[in-house]
PDB file of C-alpha atoms in Angstrom:
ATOM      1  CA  UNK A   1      50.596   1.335 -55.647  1.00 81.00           C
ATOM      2  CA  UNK A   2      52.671   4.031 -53.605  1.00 86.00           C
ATOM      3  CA  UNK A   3      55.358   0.869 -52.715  1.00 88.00           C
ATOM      4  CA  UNK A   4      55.119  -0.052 -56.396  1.00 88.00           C
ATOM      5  CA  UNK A   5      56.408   3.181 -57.636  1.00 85.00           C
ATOM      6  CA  UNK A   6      59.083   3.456 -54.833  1.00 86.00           C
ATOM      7  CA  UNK A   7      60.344   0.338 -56.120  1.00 87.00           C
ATOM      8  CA  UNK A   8      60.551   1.291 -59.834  1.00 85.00           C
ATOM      9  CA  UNK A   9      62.078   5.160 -58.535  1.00 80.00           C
ATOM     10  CA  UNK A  10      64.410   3.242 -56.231  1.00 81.00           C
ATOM     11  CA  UNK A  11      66.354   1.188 -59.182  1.00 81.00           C
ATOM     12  CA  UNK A  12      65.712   3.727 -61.914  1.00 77.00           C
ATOM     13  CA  UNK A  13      63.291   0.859 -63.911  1.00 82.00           C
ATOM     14  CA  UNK A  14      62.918   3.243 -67.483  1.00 76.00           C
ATOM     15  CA  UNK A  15      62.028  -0.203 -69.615  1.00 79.00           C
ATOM     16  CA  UNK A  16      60.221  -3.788 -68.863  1.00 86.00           C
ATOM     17  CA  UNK A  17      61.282  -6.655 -68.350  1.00 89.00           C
ATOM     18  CA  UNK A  18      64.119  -5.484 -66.137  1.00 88.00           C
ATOM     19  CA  UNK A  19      65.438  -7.803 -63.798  1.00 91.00           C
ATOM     20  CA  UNK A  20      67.467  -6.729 -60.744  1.00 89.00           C
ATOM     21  CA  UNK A  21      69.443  -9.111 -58.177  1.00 89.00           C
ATOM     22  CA  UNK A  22      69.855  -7.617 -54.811  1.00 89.00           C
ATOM     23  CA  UNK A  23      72.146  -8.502 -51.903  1.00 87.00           C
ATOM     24  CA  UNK A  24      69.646  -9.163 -49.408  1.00 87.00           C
ATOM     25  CA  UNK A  25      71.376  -8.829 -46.242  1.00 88.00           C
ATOM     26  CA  UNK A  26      73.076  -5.724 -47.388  1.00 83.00           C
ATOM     27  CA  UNK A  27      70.203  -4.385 -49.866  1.00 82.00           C
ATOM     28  CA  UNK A  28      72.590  -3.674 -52.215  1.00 83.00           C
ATOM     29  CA  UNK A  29      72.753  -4.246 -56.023  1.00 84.00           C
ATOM     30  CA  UNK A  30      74.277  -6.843 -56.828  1.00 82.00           C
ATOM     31  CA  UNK A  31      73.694  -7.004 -61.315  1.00 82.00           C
ATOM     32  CA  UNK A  32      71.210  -4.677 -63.076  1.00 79.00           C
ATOM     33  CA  UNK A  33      71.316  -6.670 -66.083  1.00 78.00           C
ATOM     34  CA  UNK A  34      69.712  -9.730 -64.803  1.00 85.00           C
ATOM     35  CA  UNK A  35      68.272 -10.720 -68.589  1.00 85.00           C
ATOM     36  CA  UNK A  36      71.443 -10.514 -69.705  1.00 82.00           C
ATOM     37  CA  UNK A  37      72.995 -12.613 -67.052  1.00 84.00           C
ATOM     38  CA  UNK A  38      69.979 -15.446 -67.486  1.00 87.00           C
ATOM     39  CA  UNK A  39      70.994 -15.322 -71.194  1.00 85.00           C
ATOM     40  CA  UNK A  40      74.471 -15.791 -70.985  1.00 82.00           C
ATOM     41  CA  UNK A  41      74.780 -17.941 -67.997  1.00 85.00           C
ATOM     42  CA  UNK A  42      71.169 -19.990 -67.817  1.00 88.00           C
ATOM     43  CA  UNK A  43      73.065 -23.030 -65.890  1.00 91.00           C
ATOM     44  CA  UNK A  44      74.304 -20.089 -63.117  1.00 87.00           C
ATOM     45  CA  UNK A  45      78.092 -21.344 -63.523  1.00 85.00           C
ATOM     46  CA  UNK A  46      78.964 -17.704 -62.362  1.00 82.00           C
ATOM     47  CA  UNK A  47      76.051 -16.822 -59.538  1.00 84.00           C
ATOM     48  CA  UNK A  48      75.917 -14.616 -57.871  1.00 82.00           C
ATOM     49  CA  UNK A  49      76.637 -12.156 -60.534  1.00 82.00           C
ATOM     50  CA  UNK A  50      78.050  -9.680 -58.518  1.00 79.00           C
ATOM     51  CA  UNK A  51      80.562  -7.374 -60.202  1.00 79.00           C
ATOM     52  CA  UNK A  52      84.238  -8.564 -61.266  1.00 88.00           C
ATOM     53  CA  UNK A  53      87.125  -6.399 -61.009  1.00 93.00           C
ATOM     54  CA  UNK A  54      87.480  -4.561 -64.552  1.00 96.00           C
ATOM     55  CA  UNK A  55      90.898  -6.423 -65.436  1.00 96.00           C
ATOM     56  CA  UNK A  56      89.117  -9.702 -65.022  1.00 95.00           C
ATOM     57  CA  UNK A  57      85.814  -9.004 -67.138  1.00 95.00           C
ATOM     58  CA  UNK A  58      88.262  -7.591 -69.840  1.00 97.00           C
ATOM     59  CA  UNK A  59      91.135  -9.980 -70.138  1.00 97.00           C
ATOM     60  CA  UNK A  60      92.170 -11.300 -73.321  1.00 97.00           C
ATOM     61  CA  UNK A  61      93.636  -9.996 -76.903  1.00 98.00           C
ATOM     62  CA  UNK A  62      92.451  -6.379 -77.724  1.00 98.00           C
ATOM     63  CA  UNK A  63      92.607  -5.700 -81.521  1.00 98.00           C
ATOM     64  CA  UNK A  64      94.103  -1.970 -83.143  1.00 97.00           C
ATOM     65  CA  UNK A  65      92.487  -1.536 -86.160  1.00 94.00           C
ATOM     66  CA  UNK A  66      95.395  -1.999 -88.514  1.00 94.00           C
ATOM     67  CA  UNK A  67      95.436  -6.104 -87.249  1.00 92.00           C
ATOM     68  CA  UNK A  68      97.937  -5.720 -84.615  1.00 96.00           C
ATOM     69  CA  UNK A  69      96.998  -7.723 -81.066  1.00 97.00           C
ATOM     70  CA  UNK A  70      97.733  -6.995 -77.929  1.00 97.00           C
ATOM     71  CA  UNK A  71      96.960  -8.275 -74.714  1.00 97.00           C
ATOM     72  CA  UNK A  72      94.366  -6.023 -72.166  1.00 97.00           C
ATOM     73  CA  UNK A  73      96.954  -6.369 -69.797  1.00 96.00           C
ATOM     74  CA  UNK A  74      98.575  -2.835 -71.916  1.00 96.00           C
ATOM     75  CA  UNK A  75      95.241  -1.268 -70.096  1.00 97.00           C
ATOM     76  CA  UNK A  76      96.727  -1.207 -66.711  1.00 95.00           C
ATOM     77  CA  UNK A  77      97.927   2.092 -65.470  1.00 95.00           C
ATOM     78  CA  UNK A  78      96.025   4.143 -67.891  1.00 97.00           C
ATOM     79  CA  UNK A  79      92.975   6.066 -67.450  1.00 98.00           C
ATOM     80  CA  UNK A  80      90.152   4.156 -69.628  1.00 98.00           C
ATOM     81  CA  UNK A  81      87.235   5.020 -71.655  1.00 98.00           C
ATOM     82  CA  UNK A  82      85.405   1.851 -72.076  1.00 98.00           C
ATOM     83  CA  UNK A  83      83.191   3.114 -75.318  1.00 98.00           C
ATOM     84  CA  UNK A  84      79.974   1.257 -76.183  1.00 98.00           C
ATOM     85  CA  UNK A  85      79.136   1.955 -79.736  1.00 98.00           C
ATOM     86  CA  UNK A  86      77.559   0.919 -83.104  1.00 98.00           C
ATOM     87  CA  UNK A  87      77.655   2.270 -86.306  1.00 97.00           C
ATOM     88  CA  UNK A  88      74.255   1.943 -87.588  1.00 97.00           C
ATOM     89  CA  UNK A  89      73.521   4.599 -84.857  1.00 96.00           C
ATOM     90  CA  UNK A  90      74.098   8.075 -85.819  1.00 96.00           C
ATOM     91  CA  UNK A  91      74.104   9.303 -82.766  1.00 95.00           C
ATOM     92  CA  UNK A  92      77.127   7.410 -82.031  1.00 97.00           C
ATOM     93  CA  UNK A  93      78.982   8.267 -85.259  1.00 97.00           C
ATOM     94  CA  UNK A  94      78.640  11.806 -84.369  1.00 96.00           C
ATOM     95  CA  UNK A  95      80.239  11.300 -81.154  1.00 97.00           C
ATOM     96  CA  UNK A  96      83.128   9.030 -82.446  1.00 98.00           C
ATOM     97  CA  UNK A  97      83.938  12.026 -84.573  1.00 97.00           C
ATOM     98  CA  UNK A  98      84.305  13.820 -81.552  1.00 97.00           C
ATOM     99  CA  UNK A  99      85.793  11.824 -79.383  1.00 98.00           C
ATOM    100  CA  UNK A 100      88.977  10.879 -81.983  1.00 98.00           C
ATOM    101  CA  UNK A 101      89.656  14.509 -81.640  1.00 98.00           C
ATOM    102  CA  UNK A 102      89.421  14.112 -77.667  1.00 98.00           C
ATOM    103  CA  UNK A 103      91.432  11.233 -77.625  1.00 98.00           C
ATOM    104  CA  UNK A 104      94.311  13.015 -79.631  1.00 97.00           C
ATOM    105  CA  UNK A 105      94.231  16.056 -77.298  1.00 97.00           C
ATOM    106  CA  UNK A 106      94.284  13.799 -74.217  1.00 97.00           C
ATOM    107  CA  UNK A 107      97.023  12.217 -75.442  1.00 96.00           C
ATOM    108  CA  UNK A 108      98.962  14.990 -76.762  1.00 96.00           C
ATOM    109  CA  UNK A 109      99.210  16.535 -73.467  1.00 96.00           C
ATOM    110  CA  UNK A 110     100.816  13.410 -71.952  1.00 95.00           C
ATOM    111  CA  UNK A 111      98.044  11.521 -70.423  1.00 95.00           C
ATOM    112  CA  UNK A 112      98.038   8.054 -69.757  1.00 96.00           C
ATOM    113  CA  UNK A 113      94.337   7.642 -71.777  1.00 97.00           C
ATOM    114  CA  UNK A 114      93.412   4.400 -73.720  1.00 98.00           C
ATOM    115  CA  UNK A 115      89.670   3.832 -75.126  1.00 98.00           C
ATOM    116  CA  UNK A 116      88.225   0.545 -75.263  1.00 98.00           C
ATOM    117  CA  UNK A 117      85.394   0.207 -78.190  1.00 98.00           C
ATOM    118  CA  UNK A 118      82.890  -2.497 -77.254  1.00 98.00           C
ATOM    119  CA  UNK A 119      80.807  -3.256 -80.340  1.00 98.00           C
ATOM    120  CA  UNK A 120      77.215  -3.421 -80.677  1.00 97.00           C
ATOM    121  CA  UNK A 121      77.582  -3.635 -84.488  1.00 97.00           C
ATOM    122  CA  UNK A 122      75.075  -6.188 -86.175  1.00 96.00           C
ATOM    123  CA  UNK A 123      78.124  -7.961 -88.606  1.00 97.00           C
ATOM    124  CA  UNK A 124      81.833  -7.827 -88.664  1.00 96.00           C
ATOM    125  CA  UNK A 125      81.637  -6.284 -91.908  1.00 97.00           C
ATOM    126  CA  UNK A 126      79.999  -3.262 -90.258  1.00 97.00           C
ATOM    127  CA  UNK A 127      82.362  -3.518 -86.625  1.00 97.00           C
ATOM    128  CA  UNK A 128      85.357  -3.481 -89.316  1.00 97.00           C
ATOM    129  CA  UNK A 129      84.135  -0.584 -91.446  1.00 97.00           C
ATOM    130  CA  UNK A 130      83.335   1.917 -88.135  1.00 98.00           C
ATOM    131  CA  UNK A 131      86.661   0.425 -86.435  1.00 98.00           C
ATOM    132  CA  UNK A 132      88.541   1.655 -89.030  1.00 97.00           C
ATOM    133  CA  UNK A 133      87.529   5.191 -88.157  1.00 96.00           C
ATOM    134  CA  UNK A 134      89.069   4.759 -84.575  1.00 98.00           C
ATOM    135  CA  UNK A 135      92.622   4.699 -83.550  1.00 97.00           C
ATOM    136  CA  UNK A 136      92.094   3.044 -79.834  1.00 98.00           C
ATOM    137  CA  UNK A 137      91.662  -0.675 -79.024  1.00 98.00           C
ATOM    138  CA  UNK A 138      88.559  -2.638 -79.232  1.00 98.00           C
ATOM    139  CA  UNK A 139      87.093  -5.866 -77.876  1.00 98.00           C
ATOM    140  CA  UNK A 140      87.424  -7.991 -80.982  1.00 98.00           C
ATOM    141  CA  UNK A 141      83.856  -8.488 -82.973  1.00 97.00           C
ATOM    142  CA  UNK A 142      83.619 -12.461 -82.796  1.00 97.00           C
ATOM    143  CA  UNK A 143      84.494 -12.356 -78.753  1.00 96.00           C
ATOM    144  CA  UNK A 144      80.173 -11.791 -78.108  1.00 94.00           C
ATOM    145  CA  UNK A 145      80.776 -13.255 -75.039  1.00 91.00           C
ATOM    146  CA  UNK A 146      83.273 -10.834 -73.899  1.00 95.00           C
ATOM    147  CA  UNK A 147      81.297  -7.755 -75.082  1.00 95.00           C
ATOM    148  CA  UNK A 148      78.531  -9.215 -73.378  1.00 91.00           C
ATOM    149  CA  UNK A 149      80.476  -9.571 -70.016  1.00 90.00           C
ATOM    150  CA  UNK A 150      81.567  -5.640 -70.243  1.00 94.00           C
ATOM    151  CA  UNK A 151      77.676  -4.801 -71.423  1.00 91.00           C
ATOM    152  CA  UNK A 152      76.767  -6.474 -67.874  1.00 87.00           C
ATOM    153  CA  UNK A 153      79.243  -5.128 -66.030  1.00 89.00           C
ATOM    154  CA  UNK A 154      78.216  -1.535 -66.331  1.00 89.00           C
ATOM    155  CA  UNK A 155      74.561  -2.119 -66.812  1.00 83.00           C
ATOM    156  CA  UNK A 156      74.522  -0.588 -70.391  1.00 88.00           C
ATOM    157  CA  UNK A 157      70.973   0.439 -70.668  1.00 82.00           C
ATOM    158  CA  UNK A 158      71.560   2.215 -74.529  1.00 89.00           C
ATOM    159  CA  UNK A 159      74.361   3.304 -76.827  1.00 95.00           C
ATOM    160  CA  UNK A 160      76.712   5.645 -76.816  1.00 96.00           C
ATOM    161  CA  UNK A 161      77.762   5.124 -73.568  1.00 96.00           C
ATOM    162  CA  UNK A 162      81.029   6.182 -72.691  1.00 98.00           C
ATOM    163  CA  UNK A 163      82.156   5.060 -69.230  1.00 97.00           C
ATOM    164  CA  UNK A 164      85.424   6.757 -67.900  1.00 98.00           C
ATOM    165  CA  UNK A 165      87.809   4.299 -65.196  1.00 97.00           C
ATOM    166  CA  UNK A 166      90.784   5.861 -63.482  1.00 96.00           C
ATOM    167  CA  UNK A 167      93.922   3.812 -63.673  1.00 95.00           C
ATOM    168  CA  UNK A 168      92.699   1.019 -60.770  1.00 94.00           C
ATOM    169  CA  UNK A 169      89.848   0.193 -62.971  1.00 95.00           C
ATOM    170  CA  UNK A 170      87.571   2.203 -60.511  1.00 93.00           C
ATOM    171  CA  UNK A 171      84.535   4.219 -62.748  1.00 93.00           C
ATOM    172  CA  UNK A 172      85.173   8.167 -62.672  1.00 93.00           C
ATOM    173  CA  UNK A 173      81.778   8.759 -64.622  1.00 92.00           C
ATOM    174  CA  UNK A 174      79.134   6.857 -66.728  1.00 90.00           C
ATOM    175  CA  UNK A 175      78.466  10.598 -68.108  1.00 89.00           C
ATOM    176  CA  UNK A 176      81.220  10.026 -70.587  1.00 95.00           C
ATOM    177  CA  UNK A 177      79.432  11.340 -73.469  1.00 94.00           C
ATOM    178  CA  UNK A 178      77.826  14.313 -72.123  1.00 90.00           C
ATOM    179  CA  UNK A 179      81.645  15.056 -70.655  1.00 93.00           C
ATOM    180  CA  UNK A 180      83.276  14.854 -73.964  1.00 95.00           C
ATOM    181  CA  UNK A 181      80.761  16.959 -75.970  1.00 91.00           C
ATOM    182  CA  UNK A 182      80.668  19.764 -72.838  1.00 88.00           C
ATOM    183  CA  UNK A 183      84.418  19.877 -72.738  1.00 92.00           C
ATOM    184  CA  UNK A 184      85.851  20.132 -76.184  1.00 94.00           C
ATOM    185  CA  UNK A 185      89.065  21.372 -75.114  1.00 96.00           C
ATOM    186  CA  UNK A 186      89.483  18.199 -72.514  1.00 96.00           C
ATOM    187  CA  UNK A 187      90.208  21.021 -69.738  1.00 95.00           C
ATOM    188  CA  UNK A 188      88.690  18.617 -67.353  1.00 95.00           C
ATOM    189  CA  UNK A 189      89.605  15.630 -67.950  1.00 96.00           C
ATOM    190  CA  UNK A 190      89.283  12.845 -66.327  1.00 96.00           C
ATOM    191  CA  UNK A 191      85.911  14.292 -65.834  1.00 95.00           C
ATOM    192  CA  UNK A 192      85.330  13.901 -62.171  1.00 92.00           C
ATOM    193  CA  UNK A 193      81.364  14.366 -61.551  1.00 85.00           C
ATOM    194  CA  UNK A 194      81.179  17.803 -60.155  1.00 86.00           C
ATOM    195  CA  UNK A 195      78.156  18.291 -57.453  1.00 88.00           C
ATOM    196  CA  UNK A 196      76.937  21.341 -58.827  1.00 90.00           C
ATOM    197  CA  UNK A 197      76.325  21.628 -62.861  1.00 86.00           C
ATOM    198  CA  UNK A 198      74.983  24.206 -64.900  1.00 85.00           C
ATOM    199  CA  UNK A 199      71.754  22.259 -66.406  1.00 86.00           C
ATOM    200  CA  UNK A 200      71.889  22.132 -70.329  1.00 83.00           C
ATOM    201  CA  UNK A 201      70.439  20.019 -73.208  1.00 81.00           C
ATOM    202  CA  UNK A 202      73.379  17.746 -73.307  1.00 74.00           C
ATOM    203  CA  UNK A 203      73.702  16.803 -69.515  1.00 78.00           C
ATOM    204  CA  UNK A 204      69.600  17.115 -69.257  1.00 83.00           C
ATOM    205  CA  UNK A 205      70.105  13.285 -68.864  1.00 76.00           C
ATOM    206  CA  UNK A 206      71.041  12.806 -65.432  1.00 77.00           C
ATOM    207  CA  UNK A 207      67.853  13.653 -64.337  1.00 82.00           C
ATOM    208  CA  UNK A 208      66.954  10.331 -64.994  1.00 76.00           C
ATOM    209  CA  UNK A 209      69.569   8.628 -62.711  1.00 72.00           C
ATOM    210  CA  UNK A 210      68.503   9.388 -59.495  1.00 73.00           C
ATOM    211  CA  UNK A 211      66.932  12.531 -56.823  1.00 80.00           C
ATOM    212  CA  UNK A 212      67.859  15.969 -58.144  1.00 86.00           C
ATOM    213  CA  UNK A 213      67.838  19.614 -56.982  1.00 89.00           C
ATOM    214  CA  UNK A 214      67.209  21.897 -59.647  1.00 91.00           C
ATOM    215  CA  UNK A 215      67.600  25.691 -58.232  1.00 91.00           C
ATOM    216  CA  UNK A 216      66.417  28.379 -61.034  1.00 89.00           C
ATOM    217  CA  UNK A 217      68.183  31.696 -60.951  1.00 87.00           C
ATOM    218  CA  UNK A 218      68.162  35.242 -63.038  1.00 81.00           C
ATOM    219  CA  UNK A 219      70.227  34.117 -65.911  1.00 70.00           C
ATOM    220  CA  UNK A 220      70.528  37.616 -66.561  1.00 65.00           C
ATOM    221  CA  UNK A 221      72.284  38.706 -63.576  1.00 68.00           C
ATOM    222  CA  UNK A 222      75.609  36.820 -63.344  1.00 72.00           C
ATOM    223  CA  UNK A 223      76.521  37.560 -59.768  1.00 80.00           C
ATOM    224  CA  UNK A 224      73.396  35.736 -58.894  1.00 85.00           C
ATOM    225  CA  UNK A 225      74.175  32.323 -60.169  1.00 83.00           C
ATOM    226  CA  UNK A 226      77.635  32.037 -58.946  1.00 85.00           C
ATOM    227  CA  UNK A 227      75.762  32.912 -55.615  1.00 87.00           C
ATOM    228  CA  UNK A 228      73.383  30.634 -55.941  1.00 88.00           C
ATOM    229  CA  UNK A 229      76.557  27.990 -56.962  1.00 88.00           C
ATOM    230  CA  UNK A 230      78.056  28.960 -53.402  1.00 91.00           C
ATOM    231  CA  UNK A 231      74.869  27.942 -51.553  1.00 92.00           C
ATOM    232  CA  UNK A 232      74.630  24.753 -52.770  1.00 93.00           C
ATOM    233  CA  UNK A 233      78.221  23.638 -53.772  1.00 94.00           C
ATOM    234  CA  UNK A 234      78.399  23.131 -49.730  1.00 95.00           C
ATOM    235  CA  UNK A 235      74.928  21.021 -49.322  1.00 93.00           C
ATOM    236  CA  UNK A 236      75.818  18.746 -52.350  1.00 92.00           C
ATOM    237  CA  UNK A 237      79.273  17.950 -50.932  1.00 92.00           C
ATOM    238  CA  UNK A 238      78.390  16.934 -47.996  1.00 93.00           C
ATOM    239  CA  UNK A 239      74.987  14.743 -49.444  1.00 90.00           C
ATOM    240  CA  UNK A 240      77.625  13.204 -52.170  1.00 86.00           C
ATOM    241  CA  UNK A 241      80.499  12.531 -49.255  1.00 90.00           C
ATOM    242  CA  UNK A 242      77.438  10.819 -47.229  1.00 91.00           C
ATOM    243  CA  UNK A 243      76.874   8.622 -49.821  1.00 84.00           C
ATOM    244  CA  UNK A 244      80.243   7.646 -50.713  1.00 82.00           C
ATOM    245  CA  UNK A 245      81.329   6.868 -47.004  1.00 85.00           C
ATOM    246  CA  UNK A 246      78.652   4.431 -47.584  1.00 80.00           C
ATOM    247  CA  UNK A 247      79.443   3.430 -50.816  1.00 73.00           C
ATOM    248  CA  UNK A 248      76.273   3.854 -52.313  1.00 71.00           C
ATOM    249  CA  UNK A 249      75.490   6.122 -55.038  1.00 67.00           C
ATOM    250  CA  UNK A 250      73.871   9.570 -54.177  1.00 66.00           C
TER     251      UNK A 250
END
């Protein structure tokens, strides 16, 4: 039915069983990840789910990958990348490649920029091997519940996901990935989501997340895109500022 549909438009449903707790006075979302939470927490120790604060859903030892510990606590006052990864994806080994480069340049130019590697390796043979590659901090292998915790926090719906926080723990972007590959240089970084993109293969995706406006214009003709830019630059600010004054996403 029409309210059926609504429903599954309304909290971007893509796969079944999905499970979805909702604040019911405020309508709000409370956890997308109910499964997860059922599996993790079946006595409901931690209802009502709703989010924690990044610094408390991370805390604990962080490994580097040549053994040394340290505690998450070394997170605070950096920008974060909290990177959600396994090797036996090849999709995600091609954008580890990547992102070491990123990470380098990031930090080369004096940024305050750690990356966080959650694990969805299958042994600690393989999280050890594909660590070894990386020269951030990661969530160490035998901590599931931990990974879990971060998995839930953001909703992870697939890997790589590459979710950027500024230095309060707030999330810049979920886009991550599609901001790395787009911006090899790291001229943009921390990657604020702009209201206006230029729609390519690689950021295709976000037509999945929610109601978009796609406006087709003359490639050929330059002058007529950055036109077209200026007409809608205005509209989208003001739709995105609506949202955020309600704290909602747009």
């Amino acid at each position: 039915s029409l309210l059926q549909l609504k429903l599954w438009n309304k909290y971007r449903v893509s796969n079944i069983p999905s499970l979805i707790f909702i604040d019911a006075s405020t309508g709000k979302v409370v956890c997308r990840n109910g499964l997860l939470v059922i599996r993790d927490d079946p006595e409901g120790l931690e209802f009502p789910w709703g989010p924690k604060p990044f610094s408390e859903v991370v805390a604990g030892p962080l490994l580097r990958n040549n053994g040394q510990t340290l505690d998450s606590s070394a997170l605070e006052g950096s920008h974060v990348g909290v990177y959600f990864s396994a090797h036996w994806c090849p999709p995600c080994r091609s954008l580890t490649r990547v992102l070491v480069e990123s990470y380098r340049k990031i930090k080369e130019a004096g940024q305050k920029f750690e990356i966080l590697f959650v694990s969805a390796d299958r042994s600690e043979d393989s999280f050890n091997q594909y660590f070894s590659e990386m020269p951030w901090v990661a969530v160490p292998y035998a901590d599931e519940a931990r990974r879990s915790r971060l998995n839930r926090l953001y909703g992870i719906q697939g890997i790589p996901t590459l979710i950027v926080l500024d230095s309060k723990g707030d999330v810049i972007t979920r886009q991550g990935r599609v901001e790395v590959l787009n911006d090899i240089e790291c001229r943009e970084f921390p990657w604020h989501p702009k209201p206006v993109l230029e729609l390519t293969d690689s950021n295709a995706v976000q037509l999945n997340e929610g109601p978009c406006l796609v406006l087709f214009v003359d490639s050929e003709d330059d002058g007529e895109s950055e036109a077209a830019k200026q007409l809608i630059q205005p509209i989208a600010e003001k739709i995105i500022a609506k949202y955020k004054a309600k704290d909602e996403e747009a």
